[in-house]
């Protein structure tokens, strides 16, 4: 079975890459997180700042089947994406495949200007929207806009609050919104919180995938991680994996 996890948000800097990496890491550690063993494909659509799959980021290894940089700014690019993924889509007829796409801050343009083509691609890829909720009103209104523009494709999904930006009670605009009442009040949308990771560890590992940093004991540029760094990263990986693993429950 194929499931494509679209990690989106209203602007750069809300933590989309961190959430995408946490989801990829959850599938890398599938058994520990109660997830099926899958062929994992990581794609980075943020071509101006590819922290997910750019240099030093996710690349094919024994746990990640494939990675790539893609441009999804225009509707035609989504059609090209399907062409590029034909072999992966075919493989999903016989095995579990999870594609994780980290979206750019400019995603709004493609979703709103090419609803027809983009909607069909999302359906074909069995997409699960993951919205990284910020603390601003715009984060709520843009999620509502996605739901209004593509109601079928956004009939289910996951909202993630990133606790790197403050404790859960700080997301007051989201909590008081009609959008939350509509979505989380149903059985189709779920909500979770990503735990905070130490600023020092974030700086040391930079784009390094969590599983690689833990296994090698090194971060960006081969920088050696301290024992405390590794313990903290392992704890984060475990907590984050448990938090985002509920994405597997969403959709068909």
mmCIF file of C-alpha atoms in Angstrom:
data_model
loop_
_atom_site.group_PDB
_atom_site.id
_atom_site.type_symbol
_atom_site.label_atom_id
_atom_site.label_comp_id
_atom_site.label_asym_id
_atom_site.label_seq_id
_atom_site.Cartn_x
_atom_site.Cartn_y
_atom_site.Cartn_z
ATOM 1 C CA UNK A 1 0.000 0.000 0.000
ATOM 2 C CA UNK A 2 1.114 3.512 -0.787
ATOM 3 C CA UNK A 3 0.677 6.439 1.561
ATOM 4 C CA UNK A 4 2.179 9.871 0.866
ATOM 5 C CA UNK A 5 2.651 12.201 3.805
ATOM 6 C CA UNK A 6 2.585 15.877 2.777
ATOM 7 C CA UNK A 7 4.212 18.039 5.468
ATOM 8 C CA UNK A 8 2.927 21.585 4.996
ATOM 9 C CA UNK A 9 2.581 24.852 6.898
ATOM 10 C CA UNK A 10 1.793 28.500 6.414
ATOM 11 C CA UNK A 11 5.360 29.852 6.190
ATOM 12 C CA UNK A 12 9.022 29.036 6.543
ATOM 13 C CA UNK A 13 10.365 28.568 10.031
ATOM 14 C CA UNK A 14 7.383 26.825 11.652
ATOM 15 C CA UNK A 15 9.213 23.499 11.775
ATOM 16 C CA UNK A 16 8.059 21.629 8.657
ATOM 17 C CA UNK A 17 11.487 20.090 8.118
ATOM 18 C CA UNK A 18 11.723 18.992 11.748
ATOM 19 C CA UNK A 19 8.331 17.312 11.508
ATOM 20 C CA UNK A 20 9.218 15.651 8.187
ATOM 21 C CA UNK A 21 12.438 14.317 9.717
ATOM 22 C CA UNK A 22 10.580 13.070 12.795
ATOM 23 C CA UNK A 23 8.107 11.187 10.587
ATOM 24 C CA UNK A 24 10.898 9.683 8.492
ATOM 25 C CA UNK A 25 12.719 8.688 11.676
ATOM 26 C CA UNK A 26 9.537 7.094 13.034
ATOM 27 C CA UNK A 27 9.355 4.804 9.987
ATOM 28 C CA UNK A 28 13.097 4.088 10.153
ATOM 29 C CA UNK A 29 12.421 2.821 13.697
ATOM 30 C CA UNK A 30 9.160 1.182 12.649
ATOM 31 C CA UNK A 31 9.149 -1.666 15.176
ATOM 32 C CA UNK A 32 9.738 0.641 18.146
ATOM 33 C CA UNK A 33 6.877 2.874 17.023
ATOM 34 C CA UNK A 34 4.363 0.159 16.151
ATOM 35 C CA UNK A 35 4.550 1.007 12.449
ATOM 36 C CA UNK A 36 4.709 -1.342 9.465
ATOM 37 C CA UNK A 37 8.122 -1.923 7.903
ATOM 38 C CA UNK A 38 8.009 0.235 4.787
ATOM 39 C CA UNK A 39 10.017 1.299 1.798
ATOM 40 C CA UNK A 40 10.650 4.942 2.791
ATOM 41 C CA UNK A 41 11.081 7.688 0.184
ATOM 42 C CA UNK A 42 11.964 11.238 1.299
ATOM 43 C CA UNK A 43 11.395 14.207 -1.037
ATOM 44 C CA UNK A 44 12.217 17.844 -0.398
ATOM 45 C CA UNK A 45 10.134 20.409 -2.285
ATOM 46 C CA UNK A 46 11.778 23.418 -0.621
ATOM 47 C CA UNK A 47 14.314 24.053 -3.356
ATOM 48 C CA UNK A 48 15.452 27.375 -1.849
ATOM 49 C CA UNK A 49 16.372 25.806 1.515
ATOM 50 C CA UNK A 50 16.375 21.994 1.201
ATOM 51 C CA UNK A 51 17.087 21.085 4.823
ATOM 52 C CA UNK A 52 15.296 17.737 4.504
ATOM 53 C CA UNK A 53 17.099 16.197 1.529
ATOM 54 C CA UNK A 54 19.720 18.768 0.603
ATOM 55 C CA UNK A 55 23.467 18.340 1.142
ATOM 56 C CA UNK A 56 24.051 16.614 4.483
ATOM 57 C CA UNK A 57 20.395 15.633 4.803
ATOM 58 C CA UNK A 58 18.479 12.463 3.978
ATOM 59 C CA UNK A 59 20.004 10.271 1.288
ATOM 60 C CA UNK A 60 19.520 6.623 0.291
ATOM 61 C CA UNK A 61 20.967 4.141 2.771
ATOM 62 C CA UNK A 62 20.008 0.799 4.284
ATOM 63 C CA UNK A 63 16.936 2.353 5.916
ATOM 64 C CA UNK A 64 15.895 4.988 3.355
ATOM 65 C CA UNK A 65 15.006 3.626 -0.093
ATOM 66 C CA UNK A 66 15.292 6.867 -2.054
ATOM 67 C CA UNK A 67 15.439 10.644 -1.693
ATOM 68 C CA UNK A 68 15.258 13.628 -3.989
ATOM 69 C CA UNK A 69 14.719 17.326 -4.532
ATOM 70 C CA UNK A 70 11.510 18.251 -6.345
ATOM 71 C CA UNK A 71 9.866 21.466 -7.460
ATOM 72 C CA UNK A 72 6.132 21.565 -6.708
ATOM 73 C CA UNK A 73 5.541 25.292 -7.174
ATOM 74 C CA UNK A 74 3.292 24.863 -10.216
ATOM 75 C CA UNK A 75 0.496 22.390 -11.058
ATOM 76 C CA UNK A 76 2.487 20.955 -13.989
ATOM 77 C CA UNK A 77 5.279 20.029 -11.557
ATOM 78 C CA UNK A 78 2.887 17.728 -9.703
ATOM 79 C CA UNK A 79 2.176 15.865 -12.931
ATOM 80 C CA UNK A 80 5.928 15.486 -13.486
ATOM 81 C CA UNK A 81 6.204 14.140 -9.940
ATOM 82 C CA UNK A 82 3.771 11.331 -10.726
ATOM 83 C CA UNK A 83 5.821 10.412 -13.790
ATOM 84 C CA UNK A 84 8.992 10.301 -11.697
ATOM 85 C CA UNK A 85 7.337 8.112 -9.068
ATOM 86 C CA UNK A 86 5.803 5.532 -11.439
ATOM 87 C CA UNK A 87 8.086 2.706 -10.307
ATOM 88 C CA UNK A 88 7.471 3.509 -6.637
ATOM 89 C CA UNK A 89 3.705 3.619 -7.183
ATOM 90 C CA UNK A 90 3.875 0.242 -8.938
ATOM 91 C CA UNK A 91 5.960 -1.241 -6.112
ATOM 92 C CA UNK A 92 3.278 -0.176 -3.627
ATOM 93 C CA UNK A 93 0.892 -2.711 -5.168
ATOM 94 C CA UNK A 94 2.886 -5.466 -3.458
ATOM 95 C CA UNK A 95 4.613 -3.793 -0.497
ATOM 96 C CA UNK A 96 4.226 -0.970 1.994
ATOM 97 C CA UNK A 97 5.613 2.325 0.696
ATOM 98 C CA UNK A 98 5.630 5.664 2.490
ATOM 99 C CA UNK A 99 6.600 8.841 0.660
ATOM 100 C CA UNK A 100 7.329 11.850 2.866
ATOM 101 C CA UNK A 101 7.325 15.250 1.154
ATOM 102 C CA UNK A 102 8.493 18.402 2.935
ATOM 103 C CA UNK A 103 6.698 21.345 1.317
ATOM 104 C CA UNK A 104 8.055 24.883 0.802
ATOM 105 C CA UNK A 105 6.610 28.116 2.144
ATOM 106 C CA UNK A 106 5.344 28.805 -1.401
ATOM 107 C CA UNK A 107 3.069 25.732 -1.444
ATOM 108 C CA UNK A 108 -0.029 27.915 -1.164
ATOM 109 C CA UNK A 109 0.355 29.008 -4.793
ATOM 110 C CA UNK A 110 0.217 25.502 -6.238
ATOM 111 C CA UNK A 111 -2.656 24.402 -4.004
ATOM 112 C CA UNK A 112 -4.787 27.420 -4.894
ATOM 113 C CA UNK A 113 -3.892 27.887 -8.572
ATOM 114 C CA UNK A 114 -4.006 24.283 -9.682
ATOM 115 C CA UNK A 115 -6.644 22.661 -7.569
ATOM 116 C CA UNK A 116 -7.697 20.294 -10.369
ATOM 117 C CA UNK A 117 -4.349 18.730 -11.254
ATOM 118 C CA UNK A 118 -2.925 18.888 -7.745
ATOM 119 C CA UNK A 119 -6.071 17.364 -6.263
ATOM 120 C CA UNK A 120 -5.917 14.432 -8.679
ATOM 121 C CA UNK A 121 -2.252 13.818 -7.884
ATOM 122 C CA UNK A 122 -2.910 13.935 -4.145
ATOM 123 C CA UNK A 123 -5.655 11.364 -4.564
ATOM 124 C CA UNK A 124 -3.463 9.117 -6.717
ATOM 125 C CA UNK A 125 -0.658 9.266 -4.146
ATOM 126 C CA UNK A 126 -3.093 8.514 -1.300
ATOM 127 C CA UNK A 127 -1.920 11.697 0.385
ATOM 128 C CA UNK A 128 -2.217 12.430 4.085
ATOM 129 C CA UNK A 129 -1.871 16.163 4.830
ATOM 130 C CA UNK A 130 0.221 17.004 7.882
ATOM 131 C CA UNK A 131 -0.171 20.640 8.886
ATOM 132 C CA UNK A 132 2.536 22.124 11.115
ATOM 133 C CA UNK A 133 0.524 24.613 13.137
ATOM 134 C CA UNK A 134 2.092 27.938 14.029
ATOM 135 C CA UNK A 135 1.016 30.377 16.718
ATOM 136 C CA UNK A 136 -0.258 33.018 14.288
ATOM 137 C CA UNK A 137 -3.737 33.565 12.890
ATOM 138 C CA UNK A 138 -2.420 33.049 9.355
ATOM 139 C CA UNK A 139 -1.451 29.479 10.196
ATOM 140 C CA UNK A 140 -5.063 28.718 11.053
ATOM 141 C CA UNK A 141 -6.564 30.568 8.090
ATOM 142 C CA UNK A 142 -4.245 28.926 5.557
ATOM 143 C CA UNK A 143 -5.153 25.463 6.835
ATOM 144 C CA UNK A 144 -8.823 26.403 6.480
ATOM 145 C CA UNK A 145 -8.076 27.624 2.953
ATOM 146 C CA UNK A 146 -6.552 24.241 2.034
ATOM 147 C CA UNK A 147 -9.635 22.472 3.388
ATOM 148 C CA UNK A 148 -11.990 24.806 1.497
ATOM 149 C CA UNK A 149 -10.050 24.523 -1.782
ATOM 150 C CA UNK A 150 -9.665 20.732 -1.742
ATOM 151 C CA UNK A 151 -12.274 19.346 0.653
ATOM 152 C CA UNK A 152 -11.923 15.760 -0.556
ATOM 153 C CA UNK A 153 -8.131 15.696 -0.310
ATOM 154 C CA UNK A 154 -8.225 17.434 3.080
ATOM 155 C CA UNK A 155 -11.099 15.448 4.544
ATOM 156 C CA UNK A 156 -8.559 13.841 6.856
ATOM 157 C CA UNK A 157 -5.128 14.799 8.157
ATOM 158 C CA UNK A 158 -2.880 15.536 11.107
ATOM 159 C CA UNK A 159 -2.149 18.825 12.866
ATOM 160 C CA UNK A 160 1.223 19.043 14.615
ATOM 161 C CA UNK A 161 2.080 21.693 17.180
ATOM 162 C CA UNK A 162 5.842 22.071 17.498
ATOM 163 C CA UNK A 163 6.758 22.571 21.157
ATOM 164 C CA UNK A 164 10.113 24.030 20.106
ATOM 165 C CA UNK A 165 8.116 27.262 19.817
ATOM 166 C CA UNK A 166 6.506 27.148 23.230
ATOM 167 C CA UNK A 167 4.423 25.020 25.541
ATOM 168 C CA UNK A 168 1.155 23.607 24.242
ATOM 169 C CA UNK A 169 -0.947 26.291 25.974
ATOM 170 C CA UNK A 170 0.703 28.972 23.801
ATOM 171 C CA UNK A 171 -1.209 27.882 20.686
ATOM 172 C CA UNK A 172 -4.266 29.852 21.752
ATOM 173 C CA UNK A 173 -5.371 31.018 18.292
ATOM 174 C CA UNK A 174 -5.520 27.450 17.032
ATOM 175 C CA UNK A 175 -7.238 26.174 20.157
ATOM 176 C CA UNK A 176 -9.924 28.853 19.970
ATOM 177 C CA UNK A 177 -10.546 28.583 16.235
ATOM 178 C CA UNK A 178 -13.603 27.309 14.417
ATOM 179 C CA UNK A 179 -11.209 25.372 12.182
ATOM 180 C CA UNK A 180 -10.063 23.261 15.112
ATOM 181 C CA UNK A 181 -13.657 22.687 16.218
ATOM 182 C CA UNK A 182 -14.545 21.515 12.705
ATOM 183 C CA UNK A 183 -11.526 19.309 12.056
ATOM 184 C CA UNK A 184 -10.475 17.863 15.391
ATOM 185 C CA UNK A 185 -14.108 17.448 16.357
ATOM 186 C CA UNK A 186 -14.399 14.801 13.652
ATOM 187 C CA UNK A 187 -12.791 11.364 13.595
ATOM 188 C CA UNK A 188 -10.880 12.152 10.401
ATOM 189 C CA UNK A 189 -8.374 14.710 11.698
ATOM 190 C CA UNK A 190 -5.994 14.034 14.563
ATOM 191 C CA UNK A 191 -3.664 16.296 16.528
ATOM 192 C CA UNK A 192 -0.303 15.707 18.157
ATOM 193 C CA UNK A 193 2.597 17.698 19.585
ATOM 194 C CA UNK A 194 6.249 17.355 18.624
ATOM 195 C CA UNK A 195 8.515 17.468 21.695
ATOM 196 C CA UNK A 196 11.263 20.030 21.996
ATOM 197 C CA UNK A 197 14.818 19.175 20.980
ATOM 198 C CA UNK A 198 17.719 21.001 22.628
ATOM 199 C CA UNK A 199 18.975 24.038 20.694
ATOM 200 C CA UNK A 200 22.556 22.811 21.106
ATOM 201 C CA UNK A 201 21.757 19.416 19.612
ATOM 202 C CA UNK A 202 19.813 21.023 16.756
ATOM 203 C CA UNK A 203 22.861 23.162 15.951
ATOM 204 C CA UNK A 204 25.313 20.253 16.139
ATOM 205 C CA UNK A 205 23.383 17.847 13.923
ATOM 206 C CA UNK A 206 21.997 20.472 11.522
ATOM 207 C CA UNK A 207 20.685 18.458 8.526
ATOM 208 C CA UNK A 208 22.025 15.098 9.698
ATOM 209 C CA UNK A 209 19.218 12.497 9.872
ATOM 210 C CA UNK A 210 18.526 11.483 13.449
ATOM 211 C CA UNK A 211 19.239 7.783 12.912
ATOM 212 C CA UNK A 212 22.602 8.555 11.306
ATOM 213 C CA UNK A 213 23.626 10.947 14.083
ATOM 214 C CA UNK A 214 22.717 8.366 16.733
ATOM 215 C CA UNK A 215 24.435 5.474 14.955
ATOM 216 C CA UNK A 216 27.629 7.347 14.063
ATOM 217 C CA UNK A 217 27.852 9.649 17.073
ATOM 218 C CA UNK A 218 28.550 12.547 14.728
ATOM 219 C CA UNK A 219 26.619 15.541 13.479
ATOM 220 C CA UNK A 220 27.081 18.055 10.679
ATOM 221 C CA UNK A 221 30.493 17.933 9.039
ATOM 222 C CA UNK A 222 31.479 14.902 11.083
ATOM 223 C CA UNK A 223 31.388 16.882 14.327
ATOM 224 C CA UNK A 224 31.617 14.495 17.273
ATOM 225 C CA UNK A 225 28.546 14.465 19.506
ATOM 226 C CA UNK A 226 28.916 14.230 23.258
ATOM 227 C CA UNK A 227 27.369 11.365 25.209
ATOM 228 C CA UNK A 228 24.768 13.767 26.554
ATOM 229 C CA UNK A 229 23.919 14.892 23.022
ATOM 230 C CA UNK A 230 23.346 11.301 21.916
ATOM 231 C CA UNK A 231 21.239 10.500 24.980
ATOM 232 C CA UNK A 232 19.136 13.608 24.344
ATOM 233 C CA UNK A 233 18.740 12.791 20.661
ATOM 234 C CA UNK A 234 17.728 9.205 21.418
ATOM 235 C CA UNK A 235 15.141 10.414 23.895
ATOM 236 C CA UNK A 236 13.805 12.927 21.382
ATOM 237 C CA UNK A 237 13.684 10.285 18.640
ATOM 238 C CA UNK A 238 11.675 7.992 20.910
ATOM 239 C CA UNK A 239 9.219 10.681 22.057
ATOM 240 C CA UNK A 240 8.861 12.223 18.608
ATOM 241 C CA UNK A 241 8.340 8.806 17.018
ATOM 242 C CA UNK A 242 5.553 8.012 19.460
ATOM 243 C CA UNK A 243 3.969 11.418 18.794
ATOM 244 C CA UNK A 244 3.928 11.303 14.995
ATOM 245 C CA UNK A 245 3.284 7.575 14.542
ATOM 246 C CA UNK A 246 -0.451 8.309 14.655
ATOM 247 C CA UNK A 247 -0.116 9.542 11.068
ATOM 248 C CA UNK A 248 -0.318 5.853 10.080
ATOM 249 C CA UNK A 249 -3.900 5.720 11.408
ATOM 250 C CA UNK A 250 -5.065 8.422 9.014
ATOM 251 C CA UNK A 251 -6.535 7.684 5.604
ATOM 252 C CA UNK A 252 -6.911 4.412 3.779
#
